[in-house]
PDB file of C-alpha atoms in Angstrom:
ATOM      1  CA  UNK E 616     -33.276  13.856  33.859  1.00 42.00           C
ATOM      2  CA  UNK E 617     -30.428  12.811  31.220  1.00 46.00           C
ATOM      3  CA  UNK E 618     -30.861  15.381  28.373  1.00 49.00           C
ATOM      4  CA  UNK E 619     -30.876  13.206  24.948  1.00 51.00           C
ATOM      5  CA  UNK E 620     -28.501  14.224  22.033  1.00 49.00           C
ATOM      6  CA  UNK E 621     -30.042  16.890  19.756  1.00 54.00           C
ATOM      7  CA  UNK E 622     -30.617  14.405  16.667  1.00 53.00           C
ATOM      8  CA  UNK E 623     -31.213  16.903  14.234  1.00 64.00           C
ATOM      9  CA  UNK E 624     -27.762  17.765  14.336  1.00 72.00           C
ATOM     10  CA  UNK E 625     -26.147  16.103  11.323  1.00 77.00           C
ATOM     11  CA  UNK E 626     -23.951  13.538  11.200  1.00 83.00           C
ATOM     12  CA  UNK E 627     -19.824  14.128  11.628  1.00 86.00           C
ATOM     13  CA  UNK E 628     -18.241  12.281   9.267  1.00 90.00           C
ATOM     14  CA  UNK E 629     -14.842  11.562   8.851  1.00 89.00           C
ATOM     15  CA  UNK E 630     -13.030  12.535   5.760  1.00 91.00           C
ATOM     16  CA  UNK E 631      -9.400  11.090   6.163  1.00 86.00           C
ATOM     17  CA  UNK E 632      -7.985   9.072   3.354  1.00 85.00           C
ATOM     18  CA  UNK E 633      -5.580   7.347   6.194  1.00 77.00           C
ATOM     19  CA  UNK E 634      -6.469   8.268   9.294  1.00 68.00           C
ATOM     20  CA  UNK E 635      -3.613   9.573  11.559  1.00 64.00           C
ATOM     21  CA  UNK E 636      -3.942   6.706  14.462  1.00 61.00           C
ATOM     22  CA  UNK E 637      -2.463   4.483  11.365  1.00 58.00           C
ATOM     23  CA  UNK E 638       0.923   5.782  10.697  1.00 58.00           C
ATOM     24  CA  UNK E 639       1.118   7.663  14.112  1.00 58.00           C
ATOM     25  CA  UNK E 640       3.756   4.363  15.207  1.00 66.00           C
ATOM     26  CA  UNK E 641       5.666   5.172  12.398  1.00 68.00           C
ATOM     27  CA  UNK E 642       5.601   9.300  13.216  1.00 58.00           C
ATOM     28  CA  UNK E 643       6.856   8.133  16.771  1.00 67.00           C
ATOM     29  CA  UNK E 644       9.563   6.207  15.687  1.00 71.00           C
ATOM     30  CA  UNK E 645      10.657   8.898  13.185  1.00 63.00           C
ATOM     31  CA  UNK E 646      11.010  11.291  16.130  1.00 67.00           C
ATOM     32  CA  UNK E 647      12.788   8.861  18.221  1.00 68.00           C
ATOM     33  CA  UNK E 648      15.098   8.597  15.671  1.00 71.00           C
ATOM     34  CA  UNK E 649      15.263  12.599  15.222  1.00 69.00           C
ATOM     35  CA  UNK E 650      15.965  12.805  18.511  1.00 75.00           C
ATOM     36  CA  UNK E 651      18.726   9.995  18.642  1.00 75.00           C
ATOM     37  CA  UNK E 652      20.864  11.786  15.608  1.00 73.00           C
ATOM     38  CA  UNK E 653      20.264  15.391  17.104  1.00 71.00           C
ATOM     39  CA  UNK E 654      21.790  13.855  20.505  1.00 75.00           C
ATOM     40  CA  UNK E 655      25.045  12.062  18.168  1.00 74.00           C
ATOM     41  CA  UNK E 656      25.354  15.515  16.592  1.00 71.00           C
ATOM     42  CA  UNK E 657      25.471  17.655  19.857  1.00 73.00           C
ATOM     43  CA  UNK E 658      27.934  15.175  21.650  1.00 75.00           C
ATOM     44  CA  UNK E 659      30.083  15.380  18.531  1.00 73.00           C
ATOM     45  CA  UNK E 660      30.266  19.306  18.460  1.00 71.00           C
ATOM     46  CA  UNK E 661      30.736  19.231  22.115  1.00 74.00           C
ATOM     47  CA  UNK E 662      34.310  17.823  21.297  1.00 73.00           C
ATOM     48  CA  UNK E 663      34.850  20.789  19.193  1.00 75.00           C
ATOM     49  CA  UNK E 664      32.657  23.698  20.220  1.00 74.00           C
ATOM     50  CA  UNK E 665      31.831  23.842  23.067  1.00 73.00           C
ATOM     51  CA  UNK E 666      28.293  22.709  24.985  1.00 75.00           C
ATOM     52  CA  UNK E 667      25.693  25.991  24.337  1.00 78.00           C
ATOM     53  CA  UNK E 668      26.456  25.841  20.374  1.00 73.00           C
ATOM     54  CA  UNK E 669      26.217  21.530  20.656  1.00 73.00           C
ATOM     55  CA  UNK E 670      23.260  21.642  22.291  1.00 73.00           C
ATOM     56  CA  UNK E 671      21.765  24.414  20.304  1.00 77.00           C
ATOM     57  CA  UNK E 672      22.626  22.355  17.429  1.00 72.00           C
ATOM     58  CA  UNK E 673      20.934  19.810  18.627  1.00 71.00           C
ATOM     59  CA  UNK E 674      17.655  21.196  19.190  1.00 72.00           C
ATOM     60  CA  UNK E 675      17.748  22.682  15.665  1.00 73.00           C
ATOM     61  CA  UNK E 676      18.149  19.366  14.743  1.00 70.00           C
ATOM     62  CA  UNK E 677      15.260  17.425  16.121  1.00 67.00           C
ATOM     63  CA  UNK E 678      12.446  20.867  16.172  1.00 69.00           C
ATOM     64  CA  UNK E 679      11.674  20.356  12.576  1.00 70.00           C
ATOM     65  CA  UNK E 680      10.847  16.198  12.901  1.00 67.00           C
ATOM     66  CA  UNK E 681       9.330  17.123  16.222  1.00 63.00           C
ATOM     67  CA  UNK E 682       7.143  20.060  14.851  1.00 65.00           C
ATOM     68  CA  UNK E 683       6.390  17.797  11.240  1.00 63.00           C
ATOM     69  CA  UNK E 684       5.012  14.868  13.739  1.00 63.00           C
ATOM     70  CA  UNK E 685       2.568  16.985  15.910  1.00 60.00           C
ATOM     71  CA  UNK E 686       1.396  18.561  13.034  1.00 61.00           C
ATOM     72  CA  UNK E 687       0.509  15.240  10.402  1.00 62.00           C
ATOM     73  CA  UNK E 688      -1.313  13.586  13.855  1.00 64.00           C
ATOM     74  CA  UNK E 689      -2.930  16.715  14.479  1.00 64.00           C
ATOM     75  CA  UNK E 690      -4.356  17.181  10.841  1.00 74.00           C
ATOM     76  CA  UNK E 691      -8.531  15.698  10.403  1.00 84.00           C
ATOM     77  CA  UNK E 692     -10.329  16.895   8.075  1.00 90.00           C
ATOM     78  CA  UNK E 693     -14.812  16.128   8.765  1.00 91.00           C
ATOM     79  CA  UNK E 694     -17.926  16.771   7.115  1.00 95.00           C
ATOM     80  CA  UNK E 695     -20.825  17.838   8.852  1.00 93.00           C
ATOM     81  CA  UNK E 696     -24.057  18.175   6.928  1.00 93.00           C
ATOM     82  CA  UNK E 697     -22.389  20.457   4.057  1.00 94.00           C
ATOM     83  CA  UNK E 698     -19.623  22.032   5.949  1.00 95.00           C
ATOM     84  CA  UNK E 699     -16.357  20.711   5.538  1.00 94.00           C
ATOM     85  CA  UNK E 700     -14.166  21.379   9.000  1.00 92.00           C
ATOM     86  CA  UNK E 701     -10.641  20.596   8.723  1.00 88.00           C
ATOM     87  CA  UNK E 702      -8.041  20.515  12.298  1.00 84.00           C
ATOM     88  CA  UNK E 703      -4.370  21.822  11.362  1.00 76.00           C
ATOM     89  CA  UNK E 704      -1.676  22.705  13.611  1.00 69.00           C
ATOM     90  CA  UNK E 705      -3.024  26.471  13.843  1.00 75.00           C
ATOM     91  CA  UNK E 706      -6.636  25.796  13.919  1.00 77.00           C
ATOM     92  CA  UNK E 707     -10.055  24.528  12.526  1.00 84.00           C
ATOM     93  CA  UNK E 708     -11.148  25.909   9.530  1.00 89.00           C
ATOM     94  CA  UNK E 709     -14.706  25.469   8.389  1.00 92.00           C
ATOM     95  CA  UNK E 710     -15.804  25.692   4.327  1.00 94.00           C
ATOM     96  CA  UNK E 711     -19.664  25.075   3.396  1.00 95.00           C
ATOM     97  CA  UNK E 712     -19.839  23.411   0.205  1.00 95.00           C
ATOM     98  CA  UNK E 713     -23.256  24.579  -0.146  1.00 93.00           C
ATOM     99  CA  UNK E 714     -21.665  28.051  -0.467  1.00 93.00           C
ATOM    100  CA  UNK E 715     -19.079  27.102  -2.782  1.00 94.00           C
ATOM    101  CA  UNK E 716     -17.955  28.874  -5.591  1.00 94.00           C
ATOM    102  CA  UNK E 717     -15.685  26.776  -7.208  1.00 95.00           C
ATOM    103  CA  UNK E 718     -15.917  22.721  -7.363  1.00 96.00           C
ATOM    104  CA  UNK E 719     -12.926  21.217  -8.992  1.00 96.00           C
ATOM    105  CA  UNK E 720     -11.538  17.534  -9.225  1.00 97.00           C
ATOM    106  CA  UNK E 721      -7.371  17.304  -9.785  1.00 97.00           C
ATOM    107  CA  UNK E 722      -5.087  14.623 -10.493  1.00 96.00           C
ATOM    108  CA  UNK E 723      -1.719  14.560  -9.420  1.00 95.00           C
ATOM    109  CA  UNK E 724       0.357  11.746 -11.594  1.00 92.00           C
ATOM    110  CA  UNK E 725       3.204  10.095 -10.579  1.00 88.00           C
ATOM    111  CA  UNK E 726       3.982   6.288  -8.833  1.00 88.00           C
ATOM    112  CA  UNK E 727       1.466   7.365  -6.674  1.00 91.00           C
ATOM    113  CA  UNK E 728      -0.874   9.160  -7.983  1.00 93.00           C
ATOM    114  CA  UNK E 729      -3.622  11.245  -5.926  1.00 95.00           C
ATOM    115  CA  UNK E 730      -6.783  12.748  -7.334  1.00 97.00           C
ATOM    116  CA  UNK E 731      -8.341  15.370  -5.038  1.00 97.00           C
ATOM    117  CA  UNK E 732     -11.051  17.651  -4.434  1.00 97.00           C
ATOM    118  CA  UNK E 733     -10.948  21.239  -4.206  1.00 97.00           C
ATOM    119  CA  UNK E 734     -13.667  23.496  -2.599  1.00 96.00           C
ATOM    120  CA  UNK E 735     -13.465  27.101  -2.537  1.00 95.00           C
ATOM    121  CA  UNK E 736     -16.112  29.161  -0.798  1.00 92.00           C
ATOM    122  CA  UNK E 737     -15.762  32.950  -0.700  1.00 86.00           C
ATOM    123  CA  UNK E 738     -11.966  32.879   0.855  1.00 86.00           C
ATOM    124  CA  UNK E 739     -11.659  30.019   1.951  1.00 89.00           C
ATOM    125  CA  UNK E 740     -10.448  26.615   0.328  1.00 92.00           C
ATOM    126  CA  UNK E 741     -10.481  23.122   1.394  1.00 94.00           C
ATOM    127  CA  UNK E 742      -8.840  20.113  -0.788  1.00 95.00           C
ATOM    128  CA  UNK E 743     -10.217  16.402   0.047  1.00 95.00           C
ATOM    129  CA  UNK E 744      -8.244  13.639  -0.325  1.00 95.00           C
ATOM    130  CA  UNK E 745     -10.759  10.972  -2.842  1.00 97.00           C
ATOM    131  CA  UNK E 746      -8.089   8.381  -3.533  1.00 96.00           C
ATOM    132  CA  UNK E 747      -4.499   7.222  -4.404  1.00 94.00           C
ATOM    133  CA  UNK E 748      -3.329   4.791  -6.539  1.00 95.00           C
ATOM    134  CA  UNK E 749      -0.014   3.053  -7.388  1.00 90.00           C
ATOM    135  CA  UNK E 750       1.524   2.309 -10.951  1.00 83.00           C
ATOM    136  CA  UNK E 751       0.721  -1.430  -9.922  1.00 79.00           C
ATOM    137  CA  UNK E 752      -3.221  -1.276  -9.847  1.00 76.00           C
ATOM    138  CA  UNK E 753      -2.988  -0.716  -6.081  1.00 82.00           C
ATOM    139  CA  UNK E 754      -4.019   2.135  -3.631  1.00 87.00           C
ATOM    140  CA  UNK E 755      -6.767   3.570  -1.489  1.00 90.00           C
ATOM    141  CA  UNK E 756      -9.847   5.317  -1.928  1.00 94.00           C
ATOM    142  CA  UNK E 757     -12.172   7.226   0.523  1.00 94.00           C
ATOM    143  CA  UNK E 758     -14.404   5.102   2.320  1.00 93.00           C
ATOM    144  CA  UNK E 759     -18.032   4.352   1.514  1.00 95.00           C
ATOM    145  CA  UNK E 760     -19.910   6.357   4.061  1.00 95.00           C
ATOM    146  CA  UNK E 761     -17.416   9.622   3.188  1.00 95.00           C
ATOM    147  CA  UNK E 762     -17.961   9.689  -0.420  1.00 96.00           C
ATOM    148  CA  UNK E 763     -22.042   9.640  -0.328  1.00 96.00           C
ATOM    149  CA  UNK E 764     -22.034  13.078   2.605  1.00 96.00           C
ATOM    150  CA  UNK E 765     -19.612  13.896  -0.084  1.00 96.00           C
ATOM    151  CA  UNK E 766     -21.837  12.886  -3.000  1.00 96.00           C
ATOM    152  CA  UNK E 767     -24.771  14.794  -0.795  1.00 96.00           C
ATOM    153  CA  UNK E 768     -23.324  17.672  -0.125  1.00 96.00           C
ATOM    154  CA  UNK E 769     -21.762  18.691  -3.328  1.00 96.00           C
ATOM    155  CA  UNK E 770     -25.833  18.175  -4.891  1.00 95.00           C
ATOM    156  CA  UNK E 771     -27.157  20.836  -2.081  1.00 93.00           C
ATOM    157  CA  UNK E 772     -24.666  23.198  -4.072  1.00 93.00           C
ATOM    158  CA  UNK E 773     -25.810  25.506  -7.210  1.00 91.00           C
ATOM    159  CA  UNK E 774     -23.205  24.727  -9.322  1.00 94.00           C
ATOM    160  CA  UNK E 775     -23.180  22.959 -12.045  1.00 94.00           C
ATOM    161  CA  UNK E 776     -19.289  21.887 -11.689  1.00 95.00           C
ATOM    162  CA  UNK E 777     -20.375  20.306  -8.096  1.00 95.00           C
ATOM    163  CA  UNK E 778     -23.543  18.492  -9.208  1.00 95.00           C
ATOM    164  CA  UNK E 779     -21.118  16.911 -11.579  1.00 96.00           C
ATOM    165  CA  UNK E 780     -18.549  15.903  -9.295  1.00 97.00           C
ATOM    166  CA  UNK E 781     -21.108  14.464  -7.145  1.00 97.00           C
ATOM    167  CA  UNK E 782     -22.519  12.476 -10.059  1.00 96.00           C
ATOM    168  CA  UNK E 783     -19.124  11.035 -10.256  1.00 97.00           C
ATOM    169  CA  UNK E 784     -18.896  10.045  -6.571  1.00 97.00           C
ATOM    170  CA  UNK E 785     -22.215   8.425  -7.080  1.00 97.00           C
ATOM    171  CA  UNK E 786     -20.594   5.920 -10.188  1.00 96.00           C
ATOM    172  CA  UNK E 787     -18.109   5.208  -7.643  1.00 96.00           C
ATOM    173  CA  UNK E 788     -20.437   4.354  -4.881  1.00 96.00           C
ATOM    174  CA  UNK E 789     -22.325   2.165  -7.131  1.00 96.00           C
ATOM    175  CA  UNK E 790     -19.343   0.582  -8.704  1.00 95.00           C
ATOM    176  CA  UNK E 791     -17.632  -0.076  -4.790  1.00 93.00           C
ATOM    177  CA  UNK E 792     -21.408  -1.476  -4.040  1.00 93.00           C
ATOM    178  CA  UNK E 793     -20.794  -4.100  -7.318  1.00 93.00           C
ATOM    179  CA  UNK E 794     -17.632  -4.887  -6.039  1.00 91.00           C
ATOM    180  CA  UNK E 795     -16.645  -3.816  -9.421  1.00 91.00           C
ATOM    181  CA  UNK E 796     -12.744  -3.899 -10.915  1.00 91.00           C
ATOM    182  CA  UNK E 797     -10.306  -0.198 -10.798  1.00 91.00           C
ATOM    183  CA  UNK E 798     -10.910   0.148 -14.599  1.00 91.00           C
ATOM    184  CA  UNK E 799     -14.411   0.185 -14.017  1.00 93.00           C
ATOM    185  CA  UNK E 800     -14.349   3.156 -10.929  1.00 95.00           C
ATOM    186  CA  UNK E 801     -14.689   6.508 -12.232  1.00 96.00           C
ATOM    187  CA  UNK E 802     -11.702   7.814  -9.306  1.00 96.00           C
ATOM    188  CA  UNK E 803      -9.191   5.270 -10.823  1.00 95.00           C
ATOM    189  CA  UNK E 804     -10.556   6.122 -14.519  1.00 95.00           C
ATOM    190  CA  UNK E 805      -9.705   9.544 -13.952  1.00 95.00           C
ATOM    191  CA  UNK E 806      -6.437   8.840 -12.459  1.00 94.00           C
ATOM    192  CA  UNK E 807      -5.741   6.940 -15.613  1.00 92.00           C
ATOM    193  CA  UNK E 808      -7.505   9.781 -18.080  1.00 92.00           C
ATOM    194  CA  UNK E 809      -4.170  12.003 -16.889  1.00 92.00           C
ATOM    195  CA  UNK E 810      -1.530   9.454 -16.746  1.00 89.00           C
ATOM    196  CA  UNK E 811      -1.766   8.676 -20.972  1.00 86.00           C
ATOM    197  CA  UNK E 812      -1.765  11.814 -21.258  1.00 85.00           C
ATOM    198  CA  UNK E 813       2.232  12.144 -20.038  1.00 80.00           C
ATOM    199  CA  UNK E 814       2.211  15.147 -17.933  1.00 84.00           C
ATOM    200  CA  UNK E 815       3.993  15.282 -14.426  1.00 83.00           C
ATOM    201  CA  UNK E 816       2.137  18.655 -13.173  1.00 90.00           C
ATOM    202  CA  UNK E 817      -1.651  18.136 -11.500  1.00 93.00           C
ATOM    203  CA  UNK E 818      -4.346  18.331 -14.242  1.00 94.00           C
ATOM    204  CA  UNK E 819      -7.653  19.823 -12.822  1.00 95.00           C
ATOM    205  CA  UNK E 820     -10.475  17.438 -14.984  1.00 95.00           C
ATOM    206  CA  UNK E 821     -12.926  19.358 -17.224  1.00 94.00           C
ATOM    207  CA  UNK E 822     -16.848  19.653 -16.782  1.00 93.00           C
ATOM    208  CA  UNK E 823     -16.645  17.257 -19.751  1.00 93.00           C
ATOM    209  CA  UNK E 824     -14.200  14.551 -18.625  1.00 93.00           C
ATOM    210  CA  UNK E 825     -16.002  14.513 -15.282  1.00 94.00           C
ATOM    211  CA  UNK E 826     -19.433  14.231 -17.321  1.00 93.00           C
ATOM    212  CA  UNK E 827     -17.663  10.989 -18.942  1.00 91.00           C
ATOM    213  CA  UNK E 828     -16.672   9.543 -15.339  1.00 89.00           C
ATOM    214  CA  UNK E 829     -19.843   9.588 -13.779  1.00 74.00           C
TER     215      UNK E 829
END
C-alpha cells in the first residue's frame, strides 16, 4: 500500500528574493569567462616562467569565480511552519522565529536599496531578503505566499518587535492584494523613510516607524 504524505507537516516555503535558477546562466557564463582569462594568463607566464608557476597561476585565477558561483547557486533560504532553514556552501542552518529574541527590519540605501529582516534566536541569526528597490521606482519584493508564512510566523513569536513587523507584512499583503502603487506599500515606504534621511550606512527601523508602516 502507497504510504500518503504526512499532511500535518507544514508547508516549505520558499524564501528567495531571486531565486538562483534565474541568474544561474549568467553565474555560468561568468565562470566561463574566469576560466578563459585564467587560461590567457597561464599561457602568457609560460613564456616567461616556466609551466608549474603558469599553471599555478592559473588556477589561482579562476578558484575564487569558481568557488563564488557554487556558492550563490547553492544559497536557499525556506520557511517551514516557524523555522527559517537557510542552505550555504557549508551547511543548513535552521532559526525558529517562534524562539526569537530579537526581530529587526533594516534598510540598506543606495541605487539599490534593500530592506531586510533580521532574526536572531539564542545564537543563531538569519537575515531575509523582503525587497529591493531602484532610485527609478523599480525593484522586487518577496512574493505573496512568502510574506504571509512570514507575516504568520513572526505573530506565533512573543515579542512585541515581531508582532510589529508582521503587522507590517500584513499592510503589504493587503496593499499587493489592491494592486496598490510603491508609495502606498509599507516595504517601499520604509525604503523611502531612510533615503530622506541622507545616510549611506543600513538604518535598523524603530518599533515606532514600523508601527507607522503597518
Amino acid at each position: 500500500m502507497q504510504q500518503q504524505p504526512n499532511s500535518s507537516e507544514p508547508q516549505r516555503v520558499g524564501l528567495d528574493l531571486i531565486a538562483p535558477e534565474v541568474y544561474a546562466p549568467m553565474l555560468r557564463r561568468f565562470t566561463v569567462l574566469a576560466c578563459g582569462v585564467a587560461v590567457v594568463v597561464a599561457l602568457l607566464l609560460a613564456l616567461l616562467v616556466n609551466w608549474p608557476v603558469a599553471v599555478l597561476a592559473g588556477v589561482l585565477l579562476v578558484a575564487p569565480a569558481a568557488v563564488y558561483s557554487i556558492s550563490v547557486r547553492r544559497r536557499r533560504i525556506w520557511l517551514s511552519g516557524t523555522v527559517v532553514e537557510a542552505r550555504t556552501l557549508t551547511g543548513l542552518r535552521r532559526v525558529d522565529i517562534a524562539e526569537a529574541t530579537g526581530v529587526e527590519v533594516l534598510v540598506f540605501p543606495g541605487r539599490l536599496s534593500r530592506i531586510v529582516l533580521r532574526i536572531t534566536a539564542g545564537r543563531g541569526r538569519q537575515v531575509i531578503p523582503l525587497a529591493m528597490y531602484t532610485d527609478a521606482g523599480g525593484g522586487r519584493e518577496l512574493h505573496i505566499l512568502g510574506l504571509r508564512k512570514l507575516a504568520d510566523a513572526l505573530a506565533a513569536s512573543h515579542l512585541a518587535a515581531a508582532l510589529g513587523v508582521s503587522s507590517m507584512l500584513v499592510g503589504q499583503l493587503r496593499a499587493e492584494a489592491r494592486d496598490a502603487g510603491l508609495e502606498e506599500r509599507p516595504l517601499y515606504r520604509a525604503v523611502h523613510l531612510v533615503r530622506v534621511k541622507d545616510v549611506v550606512q543600513p538604518v535598523a527601523l524603530s518599533d515606532a516607524e514600523i508601527a507607522t508602516l503597518g
